mmCIF file of C-alpha atoms and ligand atoms in Angstrom:
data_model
loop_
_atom_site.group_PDB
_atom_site.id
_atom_site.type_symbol
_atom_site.label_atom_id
_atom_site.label_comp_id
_atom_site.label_asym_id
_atom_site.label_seq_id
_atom_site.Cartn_x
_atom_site.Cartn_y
_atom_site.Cartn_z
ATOM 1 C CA UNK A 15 122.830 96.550 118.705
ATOM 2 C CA UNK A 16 123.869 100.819 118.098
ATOM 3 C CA UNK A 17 127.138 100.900 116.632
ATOM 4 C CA UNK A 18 127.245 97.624 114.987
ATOM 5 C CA UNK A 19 127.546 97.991 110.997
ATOM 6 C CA UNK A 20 124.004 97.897 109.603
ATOM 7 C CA UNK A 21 122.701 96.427 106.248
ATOM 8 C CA UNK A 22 120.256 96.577 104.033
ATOM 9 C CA UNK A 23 120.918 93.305 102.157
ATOM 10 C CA UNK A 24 119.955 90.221 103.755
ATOM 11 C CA UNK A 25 123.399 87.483 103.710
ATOM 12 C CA UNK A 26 122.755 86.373 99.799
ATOM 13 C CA UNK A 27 122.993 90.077 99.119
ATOM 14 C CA UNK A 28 119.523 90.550 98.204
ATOM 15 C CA UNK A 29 117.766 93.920 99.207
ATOM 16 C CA UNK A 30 115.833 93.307 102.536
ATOM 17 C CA UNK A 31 115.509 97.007 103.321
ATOM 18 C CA UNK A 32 115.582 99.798 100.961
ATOM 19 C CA UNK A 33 117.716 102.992 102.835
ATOM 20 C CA UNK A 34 119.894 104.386 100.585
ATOM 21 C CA UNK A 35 121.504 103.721 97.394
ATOM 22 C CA UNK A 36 125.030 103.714 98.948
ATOM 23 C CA UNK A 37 126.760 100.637 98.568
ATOM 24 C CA UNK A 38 124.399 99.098 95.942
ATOM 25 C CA UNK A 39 125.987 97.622 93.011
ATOM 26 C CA UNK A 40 125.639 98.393 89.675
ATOM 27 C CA UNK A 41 123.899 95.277 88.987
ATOM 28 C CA UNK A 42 121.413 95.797 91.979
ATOM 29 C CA UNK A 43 120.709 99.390 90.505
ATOM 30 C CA UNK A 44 120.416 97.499 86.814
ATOM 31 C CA UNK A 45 118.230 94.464 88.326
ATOM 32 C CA UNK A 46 116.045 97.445 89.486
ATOM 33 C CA UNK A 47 115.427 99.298 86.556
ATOM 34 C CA UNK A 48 114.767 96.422 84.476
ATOM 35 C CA UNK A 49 112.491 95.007 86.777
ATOM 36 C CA UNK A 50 110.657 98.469 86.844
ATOM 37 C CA UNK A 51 110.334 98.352 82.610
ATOM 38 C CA UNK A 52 107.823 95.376 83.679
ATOM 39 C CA UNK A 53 105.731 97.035 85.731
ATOM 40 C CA UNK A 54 105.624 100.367 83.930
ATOM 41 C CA UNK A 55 103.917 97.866 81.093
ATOM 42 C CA UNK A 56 101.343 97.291 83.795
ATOM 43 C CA UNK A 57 100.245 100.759 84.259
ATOM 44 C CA UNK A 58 99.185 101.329 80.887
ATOM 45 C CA UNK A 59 97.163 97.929 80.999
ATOM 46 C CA UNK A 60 93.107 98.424 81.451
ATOM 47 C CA UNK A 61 93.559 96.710 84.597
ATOM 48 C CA UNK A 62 96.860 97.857 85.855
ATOM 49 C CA UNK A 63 97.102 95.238 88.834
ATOM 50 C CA UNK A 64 99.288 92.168 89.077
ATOM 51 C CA UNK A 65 98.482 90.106 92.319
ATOM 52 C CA UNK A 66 102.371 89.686 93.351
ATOM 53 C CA UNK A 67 101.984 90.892 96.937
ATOM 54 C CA UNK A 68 98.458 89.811 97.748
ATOM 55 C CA UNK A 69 98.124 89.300 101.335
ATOM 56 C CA UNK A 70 100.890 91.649 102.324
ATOM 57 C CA UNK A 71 100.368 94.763 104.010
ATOM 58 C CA UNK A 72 102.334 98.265 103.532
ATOM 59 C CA UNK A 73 102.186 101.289 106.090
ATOM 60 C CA UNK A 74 102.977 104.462 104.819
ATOM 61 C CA UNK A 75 104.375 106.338 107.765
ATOM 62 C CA UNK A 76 105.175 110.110 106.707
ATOM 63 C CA UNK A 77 106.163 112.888 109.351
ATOM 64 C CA UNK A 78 106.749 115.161 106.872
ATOM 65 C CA UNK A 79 104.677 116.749 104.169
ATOM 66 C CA UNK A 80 104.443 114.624 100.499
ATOM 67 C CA UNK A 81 102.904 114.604 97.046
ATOM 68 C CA UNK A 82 104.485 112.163 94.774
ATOM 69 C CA UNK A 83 106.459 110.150 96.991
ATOM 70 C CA UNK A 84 103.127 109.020 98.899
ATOM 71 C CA UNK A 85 100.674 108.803 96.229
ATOM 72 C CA UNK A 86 103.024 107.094 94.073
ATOM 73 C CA UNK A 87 104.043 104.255 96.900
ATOM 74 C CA UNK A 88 100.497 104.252 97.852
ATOM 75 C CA UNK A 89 99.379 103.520 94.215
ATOM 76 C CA UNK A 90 102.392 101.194 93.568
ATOM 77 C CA UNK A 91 101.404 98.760 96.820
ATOM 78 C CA UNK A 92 98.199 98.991 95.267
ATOM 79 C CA UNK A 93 98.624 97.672 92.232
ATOM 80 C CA UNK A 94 101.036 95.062 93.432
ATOM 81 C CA UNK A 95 97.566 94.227 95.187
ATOM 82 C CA UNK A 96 99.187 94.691 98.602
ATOM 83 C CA UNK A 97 96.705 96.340 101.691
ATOM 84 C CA UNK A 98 98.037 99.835 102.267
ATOM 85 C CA UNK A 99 97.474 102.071 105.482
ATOM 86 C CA UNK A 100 98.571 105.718 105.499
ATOM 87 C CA UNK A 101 99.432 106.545 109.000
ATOM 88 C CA UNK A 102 97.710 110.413 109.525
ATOM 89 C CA UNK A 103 100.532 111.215 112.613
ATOM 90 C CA UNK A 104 98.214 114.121 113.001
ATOM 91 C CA UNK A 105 95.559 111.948 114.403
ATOM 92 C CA UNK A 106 97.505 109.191 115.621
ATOM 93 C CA UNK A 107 98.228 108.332 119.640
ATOM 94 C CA UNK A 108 101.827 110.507 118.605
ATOM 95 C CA UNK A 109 100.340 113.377 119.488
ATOM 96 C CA UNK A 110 98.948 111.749 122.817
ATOM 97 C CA UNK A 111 102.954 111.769 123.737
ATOM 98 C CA UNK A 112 103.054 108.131 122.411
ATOM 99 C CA UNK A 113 106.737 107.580 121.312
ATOM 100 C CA UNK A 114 107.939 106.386 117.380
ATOM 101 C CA UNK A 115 109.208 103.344 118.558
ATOM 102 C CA UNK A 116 105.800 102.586 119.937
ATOM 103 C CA UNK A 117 103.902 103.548 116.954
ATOM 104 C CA UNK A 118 106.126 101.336 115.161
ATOM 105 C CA UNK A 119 105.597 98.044 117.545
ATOM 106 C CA UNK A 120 101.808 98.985 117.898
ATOM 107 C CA UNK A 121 102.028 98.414 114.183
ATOM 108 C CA UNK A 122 104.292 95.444 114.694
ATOM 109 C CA UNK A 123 101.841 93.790 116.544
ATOM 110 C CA UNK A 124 99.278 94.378 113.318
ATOM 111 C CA UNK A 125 101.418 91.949 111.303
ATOM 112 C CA UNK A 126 102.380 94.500 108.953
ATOM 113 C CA UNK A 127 105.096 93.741 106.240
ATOM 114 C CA UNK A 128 106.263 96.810 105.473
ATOM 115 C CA UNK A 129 107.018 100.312 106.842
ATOM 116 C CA UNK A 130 107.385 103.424 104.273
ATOM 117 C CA UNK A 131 108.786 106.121 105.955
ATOM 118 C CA UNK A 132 109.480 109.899 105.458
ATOM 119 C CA UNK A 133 111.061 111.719 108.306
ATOM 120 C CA UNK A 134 112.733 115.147 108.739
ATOM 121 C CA UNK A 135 115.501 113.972 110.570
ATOM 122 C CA UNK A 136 118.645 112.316 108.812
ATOM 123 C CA UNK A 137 119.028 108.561 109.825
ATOM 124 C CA UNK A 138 115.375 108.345 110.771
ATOM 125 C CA UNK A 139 114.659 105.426 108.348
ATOM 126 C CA UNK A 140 117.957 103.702 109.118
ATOM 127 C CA UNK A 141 116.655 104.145 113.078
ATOM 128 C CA UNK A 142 113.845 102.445 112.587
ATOM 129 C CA UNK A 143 115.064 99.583 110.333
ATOM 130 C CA UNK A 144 117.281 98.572 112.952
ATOM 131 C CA UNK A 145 114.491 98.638 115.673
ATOM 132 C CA UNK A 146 111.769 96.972 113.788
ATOM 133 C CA UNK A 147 110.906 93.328 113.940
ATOM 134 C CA UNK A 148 112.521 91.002 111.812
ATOM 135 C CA UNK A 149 109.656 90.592 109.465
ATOM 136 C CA UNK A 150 109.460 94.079 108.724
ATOM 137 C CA UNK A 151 111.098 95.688 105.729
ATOM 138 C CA UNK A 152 111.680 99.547 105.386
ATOM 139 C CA UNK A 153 111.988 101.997 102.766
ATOM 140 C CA UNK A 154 113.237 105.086 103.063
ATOM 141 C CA UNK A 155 111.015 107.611 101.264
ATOM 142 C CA UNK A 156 113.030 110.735 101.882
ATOM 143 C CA UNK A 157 114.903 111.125 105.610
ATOM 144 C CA UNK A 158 116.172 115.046 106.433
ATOM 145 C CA UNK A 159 119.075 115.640 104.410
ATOM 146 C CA UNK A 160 120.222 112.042 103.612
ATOM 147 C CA UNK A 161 118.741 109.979 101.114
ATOM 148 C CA UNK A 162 115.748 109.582 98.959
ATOM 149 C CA UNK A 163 116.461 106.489 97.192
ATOM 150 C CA UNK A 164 113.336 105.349 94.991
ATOM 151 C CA UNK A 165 113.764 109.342 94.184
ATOM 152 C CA UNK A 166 117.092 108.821 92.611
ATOM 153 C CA UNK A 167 116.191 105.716 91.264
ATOM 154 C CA UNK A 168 113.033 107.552 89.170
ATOM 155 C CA UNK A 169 115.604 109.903 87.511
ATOM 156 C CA UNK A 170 117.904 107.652 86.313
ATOM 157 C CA UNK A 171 115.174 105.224 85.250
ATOM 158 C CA UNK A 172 113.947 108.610 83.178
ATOM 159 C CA UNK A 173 117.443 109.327 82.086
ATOM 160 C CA UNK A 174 117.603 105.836 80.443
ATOM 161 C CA UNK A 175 114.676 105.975 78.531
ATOM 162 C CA UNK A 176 115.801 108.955 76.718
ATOM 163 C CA UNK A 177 119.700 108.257 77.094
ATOM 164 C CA UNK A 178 120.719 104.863 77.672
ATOM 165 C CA UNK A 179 124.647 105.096 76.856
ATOM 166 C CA UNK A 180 125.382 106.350 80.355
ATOM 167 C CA UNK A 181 129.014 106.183 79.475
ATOM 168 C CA UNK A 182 128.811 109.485 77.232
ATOM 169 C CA UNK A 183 126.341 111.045 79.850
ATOM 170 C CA UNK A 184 127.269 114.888 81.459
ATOM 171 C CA UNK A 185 124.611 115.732 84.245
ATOM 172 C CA UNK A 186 124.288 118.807 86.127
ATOM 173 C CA UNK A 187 122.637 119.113 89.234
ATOM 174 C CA UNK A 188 121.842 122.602 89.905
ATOM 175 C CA UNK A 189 120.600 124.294 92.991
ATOM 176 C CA UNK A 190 120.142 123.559 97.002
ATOM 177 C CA UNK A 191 122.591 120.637 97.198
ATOM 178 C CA UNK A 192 123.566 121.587 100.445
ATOM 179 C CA UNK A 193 120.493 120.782 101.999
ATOM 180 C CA UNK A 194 119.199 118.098 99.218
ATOM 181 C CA UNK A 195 118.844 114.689 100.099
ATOM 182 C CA UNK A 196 117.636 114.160 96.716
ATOM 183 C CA UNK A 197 121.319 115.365 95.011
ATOM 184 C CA UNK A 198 123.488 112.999 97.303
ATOM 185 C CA UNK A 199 120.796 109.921 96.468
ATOM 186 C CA UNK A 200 121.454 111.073 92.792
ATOM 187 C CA UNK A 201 125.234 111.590 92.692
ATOM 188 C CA UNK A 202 125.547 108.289 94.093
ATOM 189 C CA UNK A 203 123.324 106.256 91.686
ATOM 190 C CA UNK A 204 124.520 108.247 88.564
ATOM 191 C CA UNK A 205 128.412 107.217 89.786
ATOM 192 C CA UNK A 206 127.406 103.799 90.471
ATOM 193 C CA UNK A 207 126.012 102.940 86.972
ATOM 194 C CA UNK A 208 128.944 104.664 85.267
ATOM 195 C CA UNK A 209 127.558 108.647 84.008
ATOM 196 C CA UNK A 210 130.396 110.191 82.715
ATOM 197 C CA UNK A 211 131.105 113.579 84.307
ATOM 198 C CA UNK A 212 128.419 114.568 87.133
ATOM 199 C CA UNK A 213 128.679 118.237 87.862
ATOM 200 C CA UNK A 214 127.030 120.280 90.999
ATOM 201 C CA UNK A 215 126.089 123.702 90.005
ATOM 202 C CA UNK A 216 125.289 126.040 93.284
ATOM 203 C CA UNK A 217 126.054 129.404 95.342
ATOM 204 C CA UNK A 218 129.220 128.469 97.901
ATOM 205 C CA UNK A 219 126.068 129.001 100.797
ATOM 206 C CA UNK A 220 124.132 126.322 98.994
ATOM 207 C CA UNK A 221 126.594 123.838 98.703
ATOM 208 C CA UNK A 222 127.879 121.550 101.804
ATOM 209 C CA UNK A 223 131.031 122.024 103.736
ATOM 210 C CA UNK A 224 133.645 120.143 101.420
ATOM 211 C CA UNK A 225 131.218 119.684 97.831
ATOM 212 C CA UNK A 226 134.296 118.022 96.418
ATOM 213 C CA UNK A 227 133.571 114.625 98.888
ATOM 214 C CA UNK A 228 129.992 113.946 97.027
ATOM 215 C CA UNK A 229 132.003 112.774 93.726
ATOM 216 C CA UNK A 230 130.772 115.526 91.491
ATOM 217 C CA UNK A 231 132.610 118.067 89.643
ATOM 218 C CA UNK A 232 131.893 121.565 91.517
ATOM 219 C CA UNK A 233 130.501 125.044 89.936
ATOM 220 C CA UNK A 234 129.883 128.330 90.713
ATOM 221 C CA UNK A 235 128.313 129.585 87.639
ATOM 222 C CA UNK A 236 125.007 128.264 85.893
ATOM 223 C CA UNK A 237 126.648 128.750 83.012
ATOM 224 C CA UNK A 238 129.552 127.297 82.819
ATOM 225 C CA UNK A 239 128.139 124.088 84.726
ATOM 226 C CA UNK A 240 125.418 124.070 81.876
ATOM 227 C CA UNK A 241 127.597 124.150 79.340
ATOM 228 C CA UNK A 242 127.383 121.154 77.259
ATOM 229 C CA UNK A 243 125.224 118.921 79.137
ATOM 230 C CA UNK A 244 122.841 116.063 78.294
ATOM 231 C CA UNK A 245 120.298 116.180 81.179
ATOM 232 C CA UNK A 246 119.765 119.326 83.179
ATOM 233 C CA UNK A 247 118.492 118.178 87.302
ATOM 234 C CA UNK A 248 117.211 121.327 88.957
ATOM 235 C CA UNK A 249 116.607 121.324 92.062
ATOM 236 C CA UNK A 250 114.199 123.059 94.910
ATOM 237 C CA UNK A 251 115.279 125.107 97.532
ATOM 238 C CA UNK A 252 114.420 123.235 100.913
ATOM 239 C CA UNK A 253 113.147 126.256 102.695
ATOM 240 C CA UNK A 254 112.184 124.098 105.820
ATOM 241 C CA UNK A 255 115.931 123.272 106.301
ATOM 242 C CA UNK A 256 117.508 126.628 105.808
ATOM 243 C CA UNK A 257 118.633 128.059 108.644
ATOM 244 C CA UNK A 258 119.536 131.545 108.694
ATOM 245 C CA UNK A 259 120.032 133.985 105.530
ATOM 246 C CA UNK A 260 121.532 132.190 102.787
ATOM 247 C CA UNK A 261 120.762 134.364 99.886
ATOM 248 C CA UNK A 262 120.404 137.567 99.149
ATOM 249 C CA UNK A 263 116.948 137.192 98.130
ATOM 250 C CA UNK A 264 114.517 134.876 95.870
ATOM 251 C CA UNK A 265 114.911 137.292 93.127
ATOM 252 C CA UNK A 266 118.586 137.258 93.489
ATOM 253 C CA UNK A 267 119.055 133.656 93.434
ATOM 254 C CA UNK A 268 116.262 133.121 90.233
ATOM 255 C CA UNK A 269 118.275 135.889 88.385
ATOM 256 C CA UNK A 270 121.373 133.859 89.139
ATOM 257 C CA UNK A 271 120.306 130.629 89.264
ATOM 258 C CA UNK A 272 116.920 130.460 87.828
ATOM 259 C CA UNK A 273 116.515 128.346 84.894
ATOM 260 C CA UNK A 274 115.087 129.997 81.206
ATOM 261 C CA UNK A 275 115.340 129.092 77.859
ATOM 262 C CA UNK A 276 117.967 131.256 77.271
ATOM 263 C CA UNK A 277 120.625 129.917 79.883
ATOM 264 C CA UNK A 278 119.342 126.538 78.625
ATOM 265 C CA UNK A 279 120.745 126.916 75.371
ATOM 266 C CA UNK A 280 124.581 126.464 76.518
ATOM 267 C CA UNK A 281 123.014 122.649 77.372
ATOM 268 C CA UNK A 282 123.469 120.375 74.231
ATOM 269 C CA UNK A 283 120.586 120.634 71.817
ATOM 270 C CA UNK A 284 119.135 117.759 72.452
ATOM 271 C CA UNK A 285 119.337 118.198 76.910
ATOM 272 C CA UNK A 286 116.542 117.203 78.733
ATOM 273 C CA UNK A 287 115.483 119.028 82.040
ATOM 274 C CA UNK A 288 114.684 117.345 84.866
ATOM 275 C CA UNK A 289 113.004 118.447 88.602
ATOM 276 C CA UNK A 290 112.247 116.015 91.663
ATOM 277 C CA UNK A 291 109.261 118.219 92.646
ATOM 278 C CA UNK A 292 107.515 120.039 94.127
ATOM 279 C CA UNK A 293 108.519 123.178 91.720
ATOM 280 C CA UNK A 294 109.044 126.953 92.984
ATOM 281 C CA UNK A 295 108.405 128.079 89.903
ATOM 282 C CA UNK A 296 109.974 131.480 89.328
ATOM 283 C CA UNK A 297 112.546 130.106 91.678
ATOM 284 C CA UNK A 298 114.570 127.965 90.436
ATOM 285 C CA UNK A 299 112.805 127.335 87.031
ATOM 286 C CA UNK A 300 110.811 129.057 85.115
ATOM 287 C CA UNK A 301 107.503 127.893 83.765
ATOM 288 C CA UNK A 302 108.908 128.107 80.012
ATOM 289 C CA UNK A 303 111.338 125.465 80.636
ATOM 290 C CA UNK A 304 109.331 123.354 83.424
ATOM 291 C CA UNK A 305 106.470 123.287 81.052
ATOM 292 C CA UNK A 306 108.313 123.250 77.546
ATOM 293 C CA UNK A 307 109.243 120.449 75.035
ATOM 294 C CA UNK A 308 112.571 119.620 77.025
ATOM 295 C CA UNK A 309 110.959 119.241 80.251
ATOM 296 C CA UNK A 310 110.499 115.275 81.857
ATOM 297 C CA UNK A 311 109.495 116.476 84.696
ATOM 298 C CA UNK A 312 105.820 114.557 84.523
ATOM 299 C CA UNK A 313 107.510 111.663 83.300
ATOM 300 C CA UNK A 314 109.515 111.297 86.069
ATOM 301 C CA UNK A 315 106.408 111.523 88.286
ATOM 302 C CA UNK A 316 104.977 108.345 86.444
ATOM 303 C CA UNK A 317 108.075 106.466 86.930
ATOM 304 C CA UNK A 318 107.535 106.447 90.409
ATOM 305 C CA UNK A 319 104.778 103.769 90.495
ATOM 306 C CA UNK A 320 107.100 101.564 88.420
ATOM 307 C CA UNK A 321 110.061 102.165 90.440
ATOM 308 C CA UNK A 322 108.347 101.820 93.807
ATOM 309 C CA UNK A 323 107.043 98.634 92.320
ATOM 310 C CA UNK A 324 109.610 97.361 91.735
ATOM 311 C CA UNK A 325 111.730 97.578 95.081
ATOM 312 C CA UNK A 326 108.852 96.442 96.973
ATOM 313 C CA UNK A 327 108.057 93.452 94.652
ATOM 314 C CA UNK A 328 112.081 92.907 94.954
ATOM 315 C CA UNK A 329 111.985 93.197 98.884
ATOM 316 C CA UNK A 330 108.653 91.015 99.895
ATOM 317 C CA UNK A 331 108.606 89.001 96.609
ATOM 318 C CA UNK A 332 112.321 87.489 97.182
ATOM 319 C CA UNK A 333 111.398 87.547 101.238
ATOM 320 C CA UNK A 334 108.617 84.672 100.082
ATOM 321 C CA UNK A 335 110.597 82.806 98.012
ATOM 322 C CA UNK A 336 113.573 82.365 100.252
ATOM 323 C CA UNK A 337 110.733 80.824 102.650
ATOM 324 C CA UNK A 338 109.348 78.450 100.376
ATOM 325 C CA UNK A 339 110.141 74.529 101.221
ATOM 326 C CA UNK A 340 112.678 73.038 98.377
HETATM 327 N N1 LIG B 29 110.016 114.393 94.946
HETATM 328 C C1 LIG B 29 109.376 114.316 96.126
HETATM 329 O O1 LIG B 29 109.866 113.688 97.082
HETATM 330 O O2 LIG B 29 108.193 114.949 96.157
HETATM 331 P P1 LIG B 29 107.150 114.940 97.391
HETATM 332 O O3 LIG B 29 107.767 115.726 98.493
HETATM 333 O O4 LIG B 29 105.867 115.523 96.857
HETATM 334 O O5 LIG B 29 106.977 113.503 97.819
#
């Protein structure tokens, strides 16, 4: 079926895969925060399970390295009481030569539910979502330089909780946007649920061909594109996909673009400072801000169970519903 239109809604225009955040309404961004408030009241529970997706089973399937995104699925099948299997490529029949599309059916075959995936190559998780089995769902957890959706949702899940009138909102997101699946994910999601002014903030090498097409005001100097902002995104940069001499040097590009107190305080008072992880500290923050009293950054990590919760209760939870006689 290549080059038919794919989606990740099922026909009532509920979520059935979970790819991207383009295209997703404001009230499908909404339903998914809210529903993530519930579960983040599970996690602080002394038994912080709930036994919505007993019986199902979730493979986590990540070709590239991972932290947060993997614990933080792993933990949220988990206590969604769903069986969980992370995949170790490393010592799985792909390095016998066995092809991904016969990993995935071996899987397949396991009755599986759903597939997590992480792959270095843009389009991988959209790939595979249209080559699975129809009762397989798929979410992306971070695909080359395309989308990391449950990533995007986190922030904005964090940005609410400290500033819920999106309407008034002025973001920055500063750094590697060329290469930053993490940014577009972002831009998206903060446009869709109505953010004010979203501003890039990067070198002309670290921003993409024509910056203007992501929706986002464009700048060239920290700044300026600090000045007078409410949340503060900075953002790594993705080593493994530059290609070729981009900057002068580290120290250059910290000195330049490296985040301190002091070129903090053009932010408003009151601007919270985000980072997606993993941090190169003395890169593009410094420890004084990624560790100081404006810094969400840990928060953000928590969110993840909630969030990834959330989607995946949204995804197998509605799947069993729509099946259920009367
Ligand atoms: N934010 C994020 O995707 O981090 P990991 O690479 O550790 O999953």
């Amino acid at each position: 079926m290549a080059g038919l239109p794919f989606s990740q809604l099922d026909g009532a225009g509920h979520l059935r895969h979970f790819l991207t955040t383009e295209g997703l309404s404001r009230e499908t961004l909404t339903d998914i925060l809210d529903t993530a408030d519930s579960f983040a009241a599970v996690g602080k529970r002394a038994i912080k399970k709930v036994p919505l997706l007993r019986g199902k089973t979730v493979v986590n399937l990540f070709f590239e390295p991972s932290t947060r995104t993997l614990t933080t699925f792993e933990l949220a099948a988990k206590r969604l009481s769903a069986d969980v299997m992370n995949i170790n490529l490393k010592r799985s029949a792909a390095v016998k030569g066995e092809s991904l599309l016969d990993t995935l059916h071996t899987l397949e075959a396991m009755h599986c539910d759903m597939f997590v995936i992480r792959h270095a190559s843009s389009g991988a998780a959209h790939f595979i979502a249209r080559n699975v089995a129809p009762h397989i769902s798929v979410m992306n957890g971070g695909d080359g330089r395309h989308a990391h959706p449950s990533q995007a949702l986190i922030d904005v899940y964090t940005i609410r909780q400290h500033k819920p009138d999106f309407s008034k909102l002025r973001v920055a997101i500063v750094g590697d946007i060329a290469h930053s699946r993490v940014a577009r994910s972002q831009i998206r999601t903060l446009r869709a649920l109505g953010v004010k002014e979203v501003r890039i903030v990067a070198p002309r090498t670290l921003l993409p061909p024509m910056p203007e097409a992501l929706g986002a005001k464009v700048f060239l100097s920290l700044e300026e594109g600090l000045r007078d902002v409410d949340v503060v995104m900075m953002l790594r940069l993705q080593q493994e996909r530059i290609q070729g001499p981009l900057l002068p040097s580290l120290h250059e590009y910290n000195a330049c673009y490296g985040l301190t107190e002091k070129k903090l305080a053009v932010a408003k008072a009151d601007a919270i400072v985000m980072h997606p992880g993993p941090l190169n500290r003395g890169v593009e923050i410094d420890s004084e801000v990624a560790d100081g009293p404006r810094s969400v950054i840990l928060q953000q990590v928590s969110h993840g169970i909630a969030i990834r919760m959330a989607v995946m209760s949204m995804i197998l939870g509605r799947r069993d519903a729509a099946k259920e006689p009367g």
